[in-house]
């Protein structure tokens, strides 16, 4: 009885009544879940000899991460987890413009925090694989665990178009899934269908730039690598990284 009373009081004290704060915390958690799974999949691909170069595993991890993120906070914040999606929702007047910069900051912060968590989780693996040197290019680079980098042959123009097209396909696909006038997705399975959409895009458009499709997914972890020891090179267009 005493425990029940204590938990009731604790819930009352911790309950957040401000709707904006609730949405921001939900968006932060959803983005954190998305990025920690995505980056962990990438860390295994880069540092594990058994999974070295296994792109399908990495893509599958990223797609399932989207599903987890939507299930985590979709009912509170909408689980945008992506500034591009928030922007698209503003354009179709499904999301207020004044919330847009707030969500962008929250999404980027969630990505930054999750990058730190992955760094801690794979700390030994990263330092063992890199031989004690954190680099952006070369045979033992580890920066690609956290952010996406272009293939050697990709120009800045092609890289820009790659992301515009890939993100556009993502947004159009998600809008189509959400549109109740289209063929309906069984209720509760929308995150699964979105995950399949992401997997299809990553599997078909990931060769050029790694298919981030999400400014926050790339910027937050890239900022983390900058402050964690990889240095300013993480912001340069690096050629011949391999």
Short mmCIF file of C-alpha atoms in Angstrom, two decimals:
data_model
loop_
_atom_site.label_atom_id
_atom_site.label_comp_id
_atom_site.label_asym_id
_atom_site.label_seq_id
_atom_site.Cartn_x
_atom_site.Cartn_y
_atom_site.Cartn_z
CA UNK A 1 0.00 0.00 0.00
CA UNK A 2 2.85 2.34 0.93
CA UNK A 3 4.67 1.58 -2.34
CA UNK A 4 1.54 2.25 -4.38
CA UNK A 5 1.03 5.57 -2.61
CA UNK A 6 4.65 6.55 -3.20
CA UNK A 7 4.46 5.72 -6.91
CA UNK A 8 1.23 7.70 -7.24
CA UNK A 9 2.84 10.76 -5.66
CA UNK A 10 5.97 10.34 -7.78
CA UNK A 11 3.91 10.17 -10.98
CA UNK A 12 2.01 13.30 -9.96
CA UNK A 13 5.26 15.19 -9.33
CA UNK A 14 6.93 14.04 -12.53
CA UNK A 15 3.94 14.51 -14.80
CA UNK A 16 4.60 17.07 -17.51
CA UNK A 17 1.51 19.10 -18.30
CA UNK A 18 2.95 21.48 -20.88
CA UNK A 19 2.09 20.01 -24.29
CA UNK A 20 5.09 21.52 -26.09
CA UNK A 21 7.52 20.14 -23.51
CA UNK A 22 5.87 16.73 -23.79
CA UNK A 23 6.22 16.79 -27.57
CA UNK A 24 9.84 17.90 -27.41
CA UNK A 25 10.78 15.17 -24.93
CA UNK A 26 8.96 12.59 -27.05
CA UNK A 27 10.72 13.79 -30.20
CA UNK A 28 14.06 13.73 -28.39
CA UNK A 29 13.47 10.14 -27.25
CA UNK A 30 12.23 8.99 -30.67
CA UNK A 31 15.25 10.52 -32.42
CA UNK A 32 17.57 9.03 -29.83
CA UNK A 33 16.12 5.56 -30.45
CA UNK A 34 16.37 6.02 -34.22
CA UNK A 35 19.99 7.13 -34.20
CA UNK A 36 21.38 4.83 -31.53
CA UNK A 37 20.17 1.76 -33.44
CA UNK A 38 21.27 3.19 -36.80
CA UNK A 39 24.76 4.11 -35.60
CA UNK A 40 25.20 0.87 -33.68
CA UNK A 41 24.47 -1.05 -36.87
CA UNK A 42 27.07 1.08 -38.63
CA UNK A 43 29.60 0.54 -35.84
CA UNK A 44 29.26 -3.22 -36.17
CA UNK A 45 29.70 -3.00 -39.94
CA UNK A 46 32.87 -0.92 -39.64
CA UNK A 47 34.65 -2.48 -36.67
CA UNK A 48 33.62 -6.15 -36.73
CA UNK A 49 35.61 -8.47 -39.00
CA UNK A 50 32.61 -10.81 -39.23
CA UNK A 51 30.29 -8.03 -40.41
CA UNK A 52 32.82 -5.92 -42.34
CA UNK A 53 31.18 -4.42 -45.40
CA UNK A 54 27.80 -6.03 -44.73
CA UNK A 55 25.65 -3.20 -46.06
CA UNK A 56 22.39 -5.13 -45.84
CA UNK A 57 22.78 -5.52 -42.08
CA UNK A 58 23.46 -1.81 -41.73
CA UNK A 59 20.51 -0.84 -43.94
CA UNK A 60 18.21 -3.24 -42.10
CA UNK A 61 19.27 -1.76 -38.77
CA UNK A 62 18.54 1.76 -40.01
CA UNK A 63 15.13 0.79 -41.36
CA UNK A 64 14.08 -1.02 -38.19
CA UNK A 65 15.34 1.96 -36.18
CA UNK A 66 12.74 4.12 -37.95
CA UNK A 67 10.03 1.68 -36.91
CA UNK A 68 11.18 1.73 -33.28
CA UNK A 69 11.31 5.54 -33.26
CA UNK A 70 7.77 5.88 -34.61
CA UNK A 71 6.40 3.36 -32.14
CA UNK A 72 8.23 5.18 -29.32
CA UNK A 73 6.70 8.62 -29.77
CA UNK A 74 4.34 8.66 -32.73
CA UNK A 75 1.31 9.24 -30.53
CA UNK A 76 2.82 12.26 -28.75
CA UNK A 77 5.00 14.24 -31.15
CA UNK A 78 4.28 12.45 -34.41
CA UNK A 79 7.86 11.09 -34.26
CA UNK A 80 9.13 13.27 -37.10
CA UNK A 81 12.79 12.53 -36.22
CA UNK A 82 13.77 14.35 -39.40
CA UNK A 83 13.87 18.11 -40.16
CA UNK A 84 13.00 17.36 -43.79
CA UNK A 85 9.80 15.62 -42.72
CA UNK A 86 8.94 18.42 -40.28
CA UNK A 87 9.46 20.93 -43.10
CA UNK A 88 7.20 18.93 -45.43
CA UNK A 89 4.50 18.79 -42.75
CA UNK A 90 4.72 22.57 -42.41
CA UNK A 91 4.33 23.01 -46.17
CA UNK A 92 1.08 21.03 -46.21
CA UNK A 93 -0.12 22.88 -43.09
CA UNK A 94 -0.14 19.78 -40.90
CA UNK A 95 2.46 21.25 -38.52
CA UNK A 96 2.83 24.87 -37.30
CA UNK A 97 5.81 26.79 -38.63
CA UNK A 98 6.69 28.18 -35.22
CA UNK A 99 7.39 24.65 -33.96
CA UNK A 100 9.69 23.84 -36.87
CA UNK A 101 12.95 25.37 -35.52
CA UNK A 102 12.23 23.89 -32.08
CA UNK A 103 11.85 20.40 -33.51
CA UNK A 104 15.00 20.79 -35.62
CA UNK A 105 17.03 21.67 -32.51
CA UNK A 106 15.50 18.79 -30.54
CA UNK A 107 16.10 16.30 -33.36
CA UNK A 108 19.72 17.40 -33.75
CA UNK A 109 20.25 17.23 -29.99
CA UNK A 110 18.78 13.73 -29.85
CA UNK A 111 21.14 12.64 -32.63
CA UNK A 112 24.12 14.20 -30.85
CA UNK A 113 23.31 12.45 -27.57
CA UNK A 114 22.79 9.10 -29.27
CA UNK A 115 26.16 9.44 -31.04
CA UNK A 116 27.76 9.88 -27.63
CA UNK A 117 25.97 6.77 -26.39
CA UNK A 118 27.21 4.72 -29.37
CA UNK A 119 30.74 6.03 -28.82
CA UNK A 120 30.61 4.80 -25.21
CA UNK A 121 29.03 1.49 -26.23
CA UNK A 122 31.67 0.80 -28.90
CA UNK A 123 34.56 2.66 -27.27
CA UNK A 124 36.87 -0.36 -27.06
CA UNK A 125 35.96 -1.56 -30.56
CA UNK A 126 36.55 1.88 -32.09
CA UNK A 127 39.95 2.35 -30.49
CA UNK A 128 41.03 -1.22 -31.21
CA UNK A 129 39.98 -1.01 -34.85
CA UNK A 130 41.50 2.46 -35.41
CA UNK A 131 44.81 1.56 -33.73
CA UNK A 132 44.36 4.54 -31.41
CA UNK A 133 43.92 7.17 -34.14
CA UNK A 134 40.57 8.72 -34.95
CA UNK A 135 40.52 9.48 -38.67
CA UNK A 136 38.01 10.45 -41.34
CA UNK A 137 39.84 8.79 -44.24
CA UNK A 138 42.12 5.84 -44.79
CA UNK A 139 41.81 2.07 -44.29
CA UNK A 140 41.13 2.41 -40.55
CA UNK A 141 38.77 5.37 -40.57
CA UNK A 142 35.93 5.33 -38.03
CA UNK A 143 34.15 8.62 -38.74
CA UNK A 144 31.72 6.82 -41.06
CA UNK A 145 30.28 5.05 -38.02
CA UNK A 146 28.64 8.32 -37.06
CA UNK A 147 28.11 10.40 -40.20
CA UNK A 148 27.77 9.61 -43.89
CA UNK A 149 30.53 10.36 -46.38
CA UNK A 150 30.47 10.26 -50.19
CA UNK A 151 32.04 7.54 -52.30
CA UNK A 152 35.34 8.49 -53.93
CA UNK A 153 33.75 9.14 -57.32
CA UNK A 154 30.88 11.38 -56.15
CA UNK A 155 31.05 15.12 -56.90
CA UNK A 156 29.46 17.77 -54.68
CA UNK A 157 26.73 18.34 -57.28
CA UNK A 158 25.94 14.65 -57.61
CA UNK A 159 26.00 14.27 -53.82
CA UNK A 160 23.53 17.13 -53.43
CA UNK A 161 21.17 15.68 -56.04
CA UNK A 162 21.51 12.25 -54.47
CA UNK A 163 20.20 13.54 -51.16
CA UNK A 164 17.46 15.70 -52.70
CA UNK A 165 16.12 12.76 -54.69
CA UNK A 166 16.45 10.22 -51.88
CA UNK A 167 14.84 12.47 -49.30
CA UNK A 168 12.13 13.41 -51.80
CA UNK A 169 11.27 9.76 -52.39
CA UNK A 170 11.13 9.24 -48.62
CA UNK A 171 8.79 12.18 -48.03
CA UNK A 172 6.48 11.31 -50.93
CA UNK A 173 6.35 7.70 -49.76
CA UNK A 174 5.54 8.62 -46.17
CA UNK A 175 2.87 11.10 -47.29
CA UNK A 176 1.31 8.40 -49.43
CA UNK A 177 1.26 5.98 -46.50
CA UNK A 178 -0.33 8.62 -44.27
CA UNK A 179 -2.97 9.70 -46.81
CA UNK A 180 -6.27 8.15 -45.74
CA UNK A 181 -7.60 8.48 -49.30
CA UNK A 182 -5.02 5.95 -50.49
CA UNK A 183 -5.07 2.22 -49.93
CA UNK A 184 -5.16 2.02 -46.15
CA UNK A 185 -2.36 0.47 -44.13
CA UNK A 186 -3.71 -1.72 -41.29
CA UNK A 187 -3.92 0.42 -38.16
CA UNK A 188 -0.83 0.10 -36.01
CA UNK A 189 1.34 -1.23 -38.84
CA UNK A 190 2.19 2.16 -40.36
CA UNK A 191 5.67 2.21 -38.74
CA UNK A 192 6.41 -1.21 -40.23
CA UNK A 193 5.47 -0.01 -43.72
CA UNK A 194 7.58 3.15 -43.29
CA UNK A 195 10.51 0.95 -42.24
CA UNK A 196 10.11 -1.09 -45.43
CA UNK A 197 10.06 2.15 -47.41
CA UNK A 198 13.31 3.28 -45.80
CA UNK A 199 14.89 -0.13 -46.42
CA UNK A 200 13.93 0.01 -50.10
CA UNK A 201 15.45 3.49 -50.49
CA UNK A 202 18.65 2.58 -48.65
CA UNK A 203 19.06 -0.62 -50.66
CA UNK A 204 18.63 1.18 -53.98
CA UNK A 205 20.14 4.64 -53.34
CA UNK A 206 22.77 4.13 -50.67
CA UNK A 207 25.90 3.72 -52.82
CA UNK A 208 26.67 7.38 -53.48
CA UNK A 209 26.50 9.00 -50.05
CA UNK A 210 25.31 6.39 -47.57
CA UNK A 211 21.70 7.52 -47.79
CA UNK A 212 21.24 9.58 -44.60
CA UNK A 213 17.91 11.06 -45.80
CA UNK A 214 17.85 13.10 -42.61
CA UNK A 215 19.79 16.31 -41.83
CA UNK A 216 19.61 15.69 -38.07
CA UNK A 217 20.80 12.10 -38.45
CA UNK A 218 23.95 13.39 -40.13
CA UNK A 219 24.57 16.76 -38.46
CA UNK A 220 24.15 15.72 -34.81
CA UNK A 221 26.61 12.80 -34.96
CA UNK A 222 28.98 14.80 -37.17
CA UNK A 223 29.08 17.54 -34.52
CA UNK A 224 29.80 14.85 -31.94
CA UNK A 225 32.76 13.49 -33.92
CA UNK A 226 34.10 17.03 -34.25
CA UNK A 227 34.21 17.54 -30.48
CA UNK A 228 35.14 13.93 -29.63
CA UNK A 229 38.48 13.92 -31.39
CA UNK A 230 38.00 13.45 -35.13
CA UNK A 231 38.48 17.17 -35.66
CA UNK A 232 37.34 19.67 -38.33
CA UNK A 233 38.02 17.21 -41.17
CA UNK A 234 34.55 15.74 -40.52
CA UNK A 235 33.08 18.84 -42.21
CA UNK A 236 35.21 18.56 -45.37
CA UNK A 237 34.26 16.83 -48.61
CA UNK A 238 36.85 14.07 -48.45
CA UNK A 239 37.99 12.28 -51.60
CA UNK A 240 39.86 9.02 -51.68
CA UNK A 241 38.74 8.05 -48.19
CA UNK A 242 39.40 4.35 -48.68
#
